[in-house]
Short mmCIF file of C-alpha atoms in Angstrom, two decimals:
data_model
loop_
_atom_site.label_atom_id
_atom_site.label_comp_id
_atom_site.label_asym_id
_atom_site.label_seq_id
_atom_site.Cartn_x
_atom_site.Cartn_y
_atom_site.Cartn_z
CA UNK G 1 179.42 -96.68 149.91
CA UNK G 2 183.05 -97.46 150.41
CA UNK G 3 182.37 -100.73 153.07
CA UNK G 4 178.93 -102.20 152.97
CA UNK G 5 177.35 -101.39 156.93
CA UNK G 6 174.69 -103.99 157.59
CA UNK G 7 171.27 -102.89 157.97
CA UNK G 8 170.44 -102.32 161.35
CA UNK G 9 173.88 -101.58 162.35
CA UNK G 10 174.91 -99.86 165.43
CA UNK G 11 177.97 -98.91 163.70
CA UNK G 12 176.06 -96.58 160.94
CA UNK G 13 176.90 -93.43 158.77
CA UNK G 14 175.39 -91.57 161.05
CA UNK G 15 177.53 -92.66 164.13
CA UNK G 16 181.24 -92.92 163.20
CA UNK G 17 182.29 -93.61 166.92
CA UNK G 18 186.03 -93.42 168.36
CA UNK G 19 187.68 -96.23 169.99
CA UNK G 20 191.10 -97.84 170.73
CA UNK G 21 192.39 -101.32 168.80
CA UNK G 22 194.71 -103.82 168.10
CA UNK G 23 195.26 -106.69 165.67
CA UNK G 24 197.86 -109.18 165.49
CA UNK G 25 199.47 -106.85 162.55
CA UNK G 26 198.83 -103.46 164.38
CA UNK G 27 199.28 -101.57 167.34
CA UNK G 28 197.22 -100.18 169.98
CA UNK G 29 195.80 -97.18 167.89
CA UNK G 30 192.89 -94.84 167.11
CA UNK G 31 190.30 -96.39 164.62
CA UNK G 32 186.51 -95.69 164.30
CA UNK G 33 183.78 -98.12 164.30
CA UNK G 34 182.16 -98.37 160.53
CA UNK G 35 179.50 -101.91 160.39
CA UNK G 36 181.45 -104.67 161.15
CA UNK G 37 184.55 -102.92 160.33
CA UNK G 38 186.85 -100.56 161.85
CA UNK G 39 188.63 -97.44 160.33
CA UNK G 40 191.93 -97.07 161.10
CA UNK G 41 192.64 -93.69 161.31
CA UNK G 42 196.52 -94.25 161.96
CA UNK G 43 196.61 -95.77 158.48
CA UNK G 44 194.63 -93.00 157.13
CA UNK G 45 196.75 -90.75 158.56
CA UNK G 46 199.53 -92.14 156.35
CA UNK G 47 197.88 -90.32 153.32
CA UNK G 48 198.67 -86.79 154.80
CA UNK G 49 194.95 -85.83 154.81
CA UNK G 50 194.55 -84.75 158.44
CA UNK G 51 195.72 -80.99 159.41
CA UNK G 52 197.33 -81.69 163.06
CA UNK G 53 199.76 -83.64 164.41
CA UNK G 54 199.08 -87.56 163.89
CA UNK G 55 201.31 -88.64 165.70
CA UNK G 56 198.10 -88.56 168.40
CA UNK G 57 196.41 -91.33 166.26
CA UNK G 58 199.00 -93.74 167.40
CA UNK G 59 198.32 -93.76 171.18
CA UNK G 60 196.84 -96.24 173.04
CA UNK G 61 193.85 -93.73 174.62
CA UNK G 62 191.95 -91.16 173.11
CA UNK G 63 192.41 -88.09 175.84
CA UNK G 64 194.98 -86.87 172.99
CA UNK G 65 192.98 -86.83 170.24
CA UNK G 66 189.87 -85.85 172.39
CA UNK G 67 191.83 -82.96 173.70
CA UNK G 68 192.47 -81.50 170.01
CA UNK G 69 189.05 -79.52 170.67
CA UNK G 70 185.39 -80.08 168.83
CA UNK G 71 186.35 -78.16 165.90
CA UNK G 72 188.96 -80.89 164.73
CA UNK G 73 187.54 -84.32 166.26
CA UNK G 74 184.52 -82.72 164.44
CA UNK G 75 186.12 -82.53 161.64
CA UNK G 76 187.60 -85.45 161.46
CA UNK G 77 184.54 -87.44 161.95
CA UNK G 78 182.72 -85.83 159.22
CA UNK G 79 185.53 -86.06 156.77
CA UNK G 80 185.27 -89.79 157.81
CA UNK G 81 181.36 -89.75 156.94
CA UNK G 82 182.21 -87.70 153.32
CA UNK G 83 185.00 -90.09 152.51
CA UNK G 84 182.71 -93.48 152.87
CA UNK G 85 179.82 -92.35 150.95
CA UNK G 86 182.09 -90.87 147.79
CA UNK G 87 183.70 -93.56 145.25
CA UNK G 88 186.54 -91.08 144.29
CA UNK G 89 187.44 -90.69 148.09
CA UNK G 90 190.72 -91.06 149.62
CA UNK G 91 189.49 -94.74 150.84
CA UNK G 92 188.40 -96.06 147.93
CA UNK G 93 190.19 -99.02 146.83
CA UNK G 94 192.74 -99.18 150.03
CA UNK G 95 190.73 -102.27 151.76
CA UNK G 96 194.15 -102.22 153.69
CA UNK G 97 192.28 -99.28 155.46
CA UNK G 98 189.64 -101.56 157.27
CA UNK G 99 189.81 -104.18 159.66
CA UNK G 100 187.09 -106.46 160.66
CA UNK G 101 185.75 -105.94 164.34
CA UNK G 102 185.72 -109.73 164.88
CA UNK G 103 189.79 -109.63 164.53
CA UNK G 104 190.32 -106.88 166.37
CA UNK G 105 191.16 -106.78 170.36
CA UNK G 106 189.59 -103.50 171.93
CA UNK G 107 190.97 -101.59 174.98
CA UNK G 108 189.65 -99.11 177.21
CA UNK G 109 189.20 -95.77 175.42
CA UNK G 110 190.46 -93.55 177.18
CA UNK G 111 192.66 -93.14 180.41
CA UNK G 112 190.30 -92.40 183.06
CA UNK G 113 191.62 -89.80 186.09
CA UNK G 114 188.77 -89.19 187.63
CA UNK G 115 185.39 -90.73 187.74
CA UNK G 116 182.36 -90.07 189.61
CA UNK G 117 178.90 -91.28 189.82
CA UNK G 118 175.39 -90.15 189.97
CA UNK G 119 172.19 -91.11 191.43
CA UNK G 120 169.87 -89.11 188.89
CA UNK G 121 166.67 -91.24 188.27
CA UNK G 122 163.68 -90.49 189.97
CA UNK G 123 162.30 -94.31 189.53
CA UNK G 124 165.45 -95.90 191.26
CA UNK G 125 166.05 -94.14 193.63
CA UNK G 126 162.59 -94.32 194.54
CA UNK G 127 162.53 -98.02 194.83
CA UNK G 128 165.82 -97.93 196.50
CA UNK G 129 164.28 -95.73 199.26
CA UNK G 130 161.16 -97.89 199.31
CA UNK G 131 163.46 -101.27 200.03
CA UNK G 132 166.23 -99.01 202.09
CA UNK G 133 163.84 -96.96 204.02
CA UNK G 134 159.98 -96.67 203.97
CA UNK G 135 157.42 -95.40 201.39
CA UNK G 136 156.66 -92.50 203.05
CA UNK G 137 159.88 -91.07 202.54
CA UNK G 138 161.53 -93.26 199.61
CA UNK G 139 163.63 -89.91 198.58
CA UNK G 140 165.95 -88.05 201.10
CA UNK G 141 165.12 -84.62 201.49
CA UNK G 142 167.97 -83.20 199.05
CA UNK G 143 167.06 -85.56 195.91
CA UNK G 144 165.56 -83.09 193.85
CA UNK G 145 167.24 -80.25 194.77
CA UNK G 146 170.89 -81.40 193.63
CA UNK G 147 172.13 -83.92 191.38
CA UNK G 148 173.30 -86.51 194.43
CA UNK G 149 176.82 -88.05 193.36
CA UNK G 150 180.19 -89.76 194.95
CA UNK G 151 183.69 -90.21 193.93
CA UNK G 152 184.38 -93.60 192.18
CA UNK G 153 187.41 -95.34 191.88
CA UNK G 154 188.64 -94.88 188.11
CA UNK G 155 191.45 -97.78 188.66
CA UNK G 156 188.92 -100.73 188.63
CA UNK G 157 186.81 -99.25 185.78
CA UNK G 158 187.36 -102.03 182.62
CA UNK G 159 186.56 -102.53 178.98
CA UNK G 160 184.42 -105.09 177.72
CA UNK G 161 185.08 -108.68 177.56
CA UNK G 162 186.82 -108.62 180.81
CA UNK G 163 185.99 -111.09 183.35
CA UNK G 164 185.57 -109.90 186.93
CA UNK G 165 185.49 -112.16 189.92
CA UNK G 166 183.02 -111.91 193.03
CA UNK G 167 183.91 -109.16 195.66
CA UNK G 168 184.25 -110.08 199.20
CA UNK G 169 183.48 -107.81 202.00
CA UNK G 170 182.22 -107.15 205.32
CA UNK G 171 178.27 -107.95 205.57
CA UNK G 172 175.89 -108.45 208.34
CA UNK G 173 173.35 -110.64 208.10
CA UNK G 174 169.95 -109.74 209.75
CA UNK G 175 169.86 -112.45 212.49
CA UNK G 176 173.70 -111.83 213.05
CA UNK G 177 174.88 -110.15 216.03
CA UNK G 178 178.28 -109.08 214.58
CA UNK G 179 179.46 -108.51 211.56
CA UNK G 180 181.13 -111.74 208.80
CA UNK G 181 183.53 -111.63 206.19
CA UNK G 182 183.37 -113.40 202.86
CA UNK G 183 181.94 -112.94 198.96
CA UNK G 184 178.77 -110.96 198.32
CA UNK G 185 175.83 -113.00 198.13
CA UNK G 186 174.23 -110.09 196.66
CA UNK G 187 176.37 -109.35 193.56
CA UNK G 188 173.87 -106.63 191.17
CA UNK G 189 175.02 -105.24 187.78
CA UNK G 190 173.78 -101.48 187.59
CA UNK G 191 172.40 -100.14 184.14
CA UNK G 192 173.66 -96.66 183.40
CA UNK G 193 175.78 -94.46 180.38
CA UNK G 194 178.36 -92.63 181.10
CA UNK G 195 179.66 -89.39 179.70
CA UNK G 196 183.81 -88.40 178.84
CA UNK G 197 184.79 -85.01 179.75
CA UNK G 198 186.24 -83.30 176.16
CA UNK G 199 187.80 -80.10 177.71
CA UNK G 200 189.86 -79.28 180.22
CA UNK G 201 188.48 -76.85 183.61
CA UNK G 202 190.91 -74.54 185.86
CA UNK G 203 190.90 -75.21 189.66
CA UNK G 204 187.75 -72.51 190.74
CA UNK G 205 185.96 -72.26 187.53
CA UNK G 206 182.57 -73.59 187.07
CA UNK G 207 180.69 -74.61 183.59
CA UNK G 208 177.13 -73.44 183.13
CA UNK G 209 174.48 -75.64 182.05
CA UNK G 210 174.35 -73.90 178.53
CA UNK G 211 177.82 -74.66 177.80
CA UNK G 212 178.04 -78.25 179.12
CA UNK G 213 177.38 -79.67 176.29
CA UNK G 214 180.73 -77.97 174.93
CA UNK G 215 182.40 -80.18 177.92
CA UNK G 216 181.32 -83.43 177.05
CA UNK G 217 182.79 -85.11 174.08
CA UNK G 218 180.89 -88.71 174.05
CA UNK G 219 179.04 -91.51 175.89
CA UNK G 220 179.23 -95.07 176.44
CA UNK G 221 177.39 -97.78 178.11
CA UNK G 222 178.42 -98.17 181.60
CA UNK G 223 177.54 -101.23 184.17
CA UNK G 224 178.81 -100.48 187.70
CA UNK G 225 178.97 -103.68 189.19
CA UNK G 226 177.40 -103.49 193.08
CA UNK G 227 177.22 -105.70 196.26
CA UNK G 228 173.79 -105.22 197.42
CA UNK G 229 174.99 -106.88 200.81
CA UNK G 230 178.15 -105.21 201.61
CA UNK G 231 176.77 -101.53 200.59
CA UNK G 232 173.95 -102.03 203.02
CA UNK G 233 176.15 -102.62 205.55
CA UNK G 234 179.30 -99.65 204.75
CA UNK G 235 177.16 -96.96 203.35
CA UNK G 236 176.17 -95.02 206.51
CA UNK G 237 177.49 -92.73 207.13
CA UNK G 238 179.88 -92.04 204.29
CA UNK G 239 178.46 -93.97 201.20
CA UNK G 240 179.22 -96.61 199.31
CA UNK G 241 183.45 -98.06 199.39
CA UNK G 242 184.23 -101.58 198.91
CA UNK G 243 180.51 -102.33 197.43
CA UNK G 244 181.00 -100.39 194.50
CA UNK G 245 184.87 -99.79 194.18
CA UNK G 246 185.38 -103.44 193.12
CA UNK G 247 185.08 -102.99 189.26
CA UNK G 248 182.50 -101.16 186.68
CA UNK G 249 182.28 -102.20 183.04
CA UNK G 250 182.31 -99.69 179.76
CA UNK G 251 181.50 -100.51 176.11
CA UNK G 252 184.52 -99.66 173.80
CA UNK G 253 183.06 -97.50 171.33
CA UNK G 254 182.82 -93.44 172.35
CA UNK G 255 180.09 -92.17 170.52
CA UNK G 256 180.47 -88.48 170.08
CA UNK G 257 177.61 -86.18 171.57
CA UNK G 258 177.12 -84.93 168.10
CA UNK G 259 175.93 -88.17 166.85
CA UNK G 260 173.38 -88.15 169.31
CA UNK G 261 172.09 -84.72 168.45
CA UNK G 262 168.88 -86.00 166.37
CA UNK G 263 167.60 -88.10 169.37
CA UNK G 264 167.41 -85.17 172.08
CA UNK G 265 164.23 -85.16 173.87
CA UNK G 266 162.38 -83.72 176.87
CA UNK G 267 163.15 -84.71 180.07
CA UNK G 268 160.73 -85.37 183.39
CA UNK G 269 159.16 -82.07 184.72
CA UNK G 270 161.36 -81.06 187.53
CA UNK G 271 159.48 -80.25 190.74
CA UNK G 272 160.22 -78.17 192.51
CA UNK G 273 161.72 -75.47 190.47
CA UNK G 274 165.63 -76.19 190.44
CA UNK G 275 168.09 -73.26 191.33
CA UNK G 276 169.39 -70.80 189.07
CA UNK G 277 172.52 -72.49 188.09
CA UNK G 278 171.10 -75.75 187.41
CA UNK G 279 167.92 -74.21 184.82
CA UNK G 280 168.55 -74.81 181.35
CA UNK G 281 167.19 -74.37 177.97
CA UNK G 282 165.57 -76.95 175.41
CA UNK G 283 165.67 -80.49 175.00
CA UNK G 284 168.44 -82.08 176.91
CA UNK G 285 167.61 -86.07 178.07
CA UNK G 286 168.30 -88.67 175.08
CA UNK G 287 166.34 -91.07 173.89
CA UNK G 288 168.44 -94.37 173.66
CA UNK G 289 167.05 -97.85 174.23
CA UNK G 290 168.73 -99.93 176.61
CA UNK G 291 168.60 -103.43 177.34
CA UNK G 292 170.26 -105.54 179.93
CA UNK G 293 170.69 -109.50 178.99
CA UNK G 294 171.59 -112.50 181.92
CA UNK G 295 173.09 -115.48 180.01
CA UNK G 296 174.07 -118.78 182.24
CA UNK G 297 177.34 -120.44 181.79
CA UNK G 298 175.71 -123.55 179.94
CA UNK G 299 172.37 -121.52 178.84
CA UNK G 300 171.05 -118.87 176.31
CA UNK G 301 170.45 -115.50 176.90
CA UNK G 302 167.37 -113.91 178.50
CA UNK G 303 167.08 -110.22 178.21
CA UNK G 304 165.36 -108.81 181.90
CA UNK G 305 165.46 -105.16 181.70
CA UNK G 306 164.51 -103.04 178.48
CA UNK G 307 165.01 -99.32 179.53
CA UNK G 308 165.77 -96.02 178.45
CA UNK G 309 168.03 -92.78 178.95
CA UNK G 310 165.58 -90.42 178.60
CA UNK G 311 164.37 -91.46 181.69
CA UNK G 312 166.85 -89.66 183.97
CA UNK G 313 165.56 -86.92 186.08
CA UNK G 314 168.73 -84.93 186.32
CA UNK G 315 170.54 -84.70 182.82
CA UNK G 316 174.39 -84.23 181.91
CA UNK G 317 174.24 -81.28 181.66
CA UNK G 318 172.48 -80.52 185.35
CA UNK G 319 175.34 -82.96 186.77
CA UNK G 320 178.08 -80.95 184.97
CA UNK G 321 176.76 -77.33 186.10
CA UNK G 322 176.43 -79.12 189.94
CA UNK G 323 180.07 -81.12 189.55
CA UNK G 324 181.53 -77.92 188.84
CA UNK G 325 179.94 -75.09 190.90
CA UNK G 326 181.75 -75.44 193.88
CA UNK G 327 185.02 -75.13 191.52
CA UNK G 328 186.37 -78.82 190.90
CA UNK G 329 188.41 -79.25 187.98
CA UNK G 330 187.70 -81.57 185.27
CA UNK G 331 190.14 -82.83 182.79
CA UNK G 332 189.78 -84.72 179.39
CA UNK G 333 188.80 -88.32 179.82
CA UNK G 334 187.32 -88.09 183.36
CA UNK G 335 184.03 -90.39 183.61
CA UNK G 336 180.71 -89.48 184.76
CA UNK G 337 178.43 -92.07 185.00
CA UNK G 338 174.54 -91.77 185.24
CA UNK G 339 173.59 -93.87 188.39
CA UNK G 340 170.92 -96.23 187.72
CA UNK G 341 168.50 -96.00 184.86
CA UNK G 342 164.59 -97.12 185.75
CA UNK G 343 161.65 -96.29 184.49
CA UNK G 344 158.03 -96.49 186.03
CA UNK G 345 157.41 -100.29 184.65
CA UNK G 346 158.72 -103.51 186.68
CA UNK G 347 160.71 -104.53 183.23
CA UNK G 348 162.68 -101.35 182.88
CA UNK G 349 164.42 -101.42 186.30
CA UNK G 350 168.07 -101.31 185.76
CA UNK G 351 168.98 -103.73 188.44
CA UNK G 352 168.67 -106.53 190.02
CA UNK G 353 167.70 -105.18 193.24
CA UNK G 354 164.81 -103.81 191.43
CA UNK G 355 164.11 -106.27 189.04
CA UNK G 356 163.45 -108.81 191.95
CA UNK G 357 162.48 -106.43 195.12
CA UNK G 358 165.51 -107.15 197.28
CA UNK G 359 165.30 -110.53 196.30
CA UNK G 360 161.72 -111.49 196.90
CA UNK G 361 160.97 -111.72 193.47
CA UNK G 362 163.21 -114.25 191.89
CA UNK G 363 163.52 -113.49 187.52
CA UNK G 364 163.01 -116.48 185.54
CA UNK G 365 165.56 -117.11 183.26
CA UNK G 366 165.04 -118.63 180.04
CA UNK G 367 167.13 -122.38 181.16
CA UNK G 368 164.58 -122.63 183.66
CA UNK G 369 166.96 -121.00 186.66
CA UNK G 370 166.05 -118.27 188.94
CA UNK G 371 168.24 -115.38 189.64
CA UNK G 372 168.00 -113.04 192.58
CA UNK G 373 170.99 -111.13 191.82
CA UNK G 374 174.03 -112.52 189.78
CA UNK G 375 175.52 -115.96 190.31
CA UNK G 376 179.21 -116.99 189.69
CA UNK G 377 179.55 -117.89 185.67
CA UNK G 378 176.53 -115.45 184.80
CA UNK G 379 177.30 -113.33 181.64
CA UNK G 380 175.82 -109.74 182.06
CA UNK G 381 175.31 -107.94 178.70
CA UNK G 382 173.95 -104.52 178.13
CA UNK G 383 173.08 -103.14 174.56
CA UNK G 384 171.78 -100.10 173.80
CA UNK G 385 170.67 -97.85 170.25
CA UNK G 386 169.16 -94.56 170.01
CA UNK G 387 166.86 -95.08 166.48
CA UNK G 388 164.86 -91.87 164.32
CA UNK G 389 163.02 -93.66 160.92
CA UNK G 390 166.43 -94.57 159.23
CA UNK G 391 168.94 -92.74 161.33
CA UNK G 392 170.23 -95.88 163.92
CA UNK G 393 173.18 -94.51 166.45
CA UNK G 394 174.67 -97.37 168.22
CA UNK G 395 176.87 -98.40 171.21
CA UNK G 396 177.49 -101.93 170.55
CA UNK G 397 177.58 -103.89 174.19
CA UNK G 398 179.65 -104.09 177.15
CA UNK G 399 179.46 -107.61 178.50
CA UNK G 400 181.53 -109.07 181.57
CA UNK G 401 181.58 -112.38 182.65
CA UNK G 402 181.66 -112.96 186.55
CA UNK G 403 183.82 -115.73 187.88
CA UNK G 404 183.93 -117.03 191.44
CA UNK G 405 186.07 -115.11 194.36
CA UNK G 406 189.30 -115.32 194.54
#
């Protein structure tokens, strides 16, 4: 092995994710995650071993690169994967290649146009309907008939490691008569993965769920940040605005879709029988471990949700088919995001809401303190691996720190 990758890594052989750094010595550039290292494929590039134009290495978002097509990011990643397990490879001795992750600044990945978020597991939006509505009828008529979504606002989405500070709003409290104005008191981080868009669509043309997989060119962790208070009070009739709009949080690293290939699985049984254009063929839910960790401003971290993606009732490539059908365009580097992730047990809800019922079951956290939903200083931290015997596929963590209103 050219670099030695730590046992355990998220960063393994196997993964070889893209992402965007910088270094005190270097410019915003293309580099892929190798251990505790990063690749940087600009400098690489410098040895004249990559058949395109490289100039695209140089830019400070991956939609060029990304929109080069599978065959070459392909390519390029398992050149990558060839050329750190060979001793007579075009990295070996050129340490000048790697940088260490730990010196490194990350940005976002890609430049977002348009994102949009779904509402796709069963188990959340289950409990949501419980707390919103009744028991009896927890899921609106339409749930599992269409993969329910909304427009997001792509300007607010960050990278990792930035700060966000408490929304303010419109609520109204339950003994109020009118509406009042001021900062959530319900502020709820939202555990979900999100998927980049790899190709380009035409205005009127719709992808099929066998070929979504085509569209999609990776995934990373995603935590869309949520005012309990305010989107109780805004949602009807239109749906969630200043609750959600505020910010939403994404690890750096884009694992590609290929990596992910040996951790397919079977999804939940849909019932009842979908329509024709959102049926599909074979395995198509993941199985990645996710965990979501609260640490206090002067505490240690305690980890209160341990899920999983293979939970999701409707799957990418349901939500692609179902973006698509009615003719929307997609272009390279547009987001979708999951909605939340739950499963069936009380520790893999995906938020707060969930974790403690609308706030009638306050979490414990490890300083002694009791959280409802997030408090002002709270570090929110959400990891996630997908893991086969030795094969480990990795996203790192997105974690956001959230400081008081402005």
């Amino acid at each position: 092995m050219i670099i030695e990758i730590p046992e355990n890594s998220d960063f393994s052989i196997h993964n070889i994710p893209f992402g965007i750094f910088s270094t005190q010595n270097r410019k915003t550039r293309v580099g892929v995650a190798v251990g505790d290292h990063i690749l940087d494929l600009a400098a690489v590039a410098e040895l004249d071993v990559f058949d395109f134009n490289t100039a695209i290495l140089e830019k400070d978002t991956l939609n060029a690169f990304i929109s080069l097509g599978k065959e070459i990011t392909t390519r390029v990643r398992k050149k990558i994967q060839y050329w750190l397990q060979h001793d007579d490879s075009v990295l070996a001795g050129k340490p000048q290649l790697f940088v260490r992750q730990s010196e490194a600044q990350m940005h976002m990945p890609v430049a977002i146009g348009d994102y949009t978020d779904f509402y796709s597991s069963l188990e959340h939006a289950t409990n949501v309907g419980k707390m919103f509505r009744d028991a009896e009828n927890a899921l609106l008529p339409n749930w599992k008939h269409i993969p329910v979504g909304y427009h997001g606002r792509a300007s607010s989405i960050i990278v990792t490691g930035q700060p966000i500070h408490r929304p303010k709003g419109q609520t109204k409290p339950n003994d109020a008569e009118a509406p009042v104005f001021g900062p959530t008191k319900r502020l709820d981080f939202e555990l979900e993965m999100g998927f980049i868009c790899g190709k380009d669509t035409n205005l009127g043309e719709s992808v099929p769920t066998k070929e979504a997989e085509d569209y999609i060119f990776g995934l990373v962790l995603f935590n869309d940040w949520s005012a309990r208070d305010i989107q109780k009070w805004e949602y009807v009739p239109l749906g969630p605005f200043l609750a959600k709009n505020f910010a939403s949080s994404i690890s750096p690293w884009v694992v590609t879709l290929e990596a992910l290939d040996p951790f397919k699985t079977e999804g939940p049984t849909q019932e009842p029988e979908v329509l024709p254009y959102l049926q599909f063929e074979g395995p198509k839910n993941y199985d990645i471990h996710l965990e979501v960790g609260i640490t206090p401003e002067t505490g240690e971290e305690t980890i209160v949700s341990h899920s999983n993606f293979k939970y999701m009732y409707w799957n990418m490539s349901q939500q692609l088919a179902h973006h698509t059908i009615n003719g929307c365009n997609i272009n390279v580097g547009d987001m979708m995001a999951s909605g939340t992730i739950s499963g069936k047990d009380e520790n893999s809800f995906g938020s707060m809401l969930e974790l403690s019922w609308g706030g009638t079951k306050p979490i414990k956290l490890k300083d002694g303190t009791e959280r409802k939903f997030i408090e002002d200083n709270d570090t929110v931290t959400m990891r996630g691996y997908a893991q086969q015997g030795d094969i480990r596929v990795g996203f790192g963590e997105v974690t956001t720190k959230v400081l008081p209103a402005k």
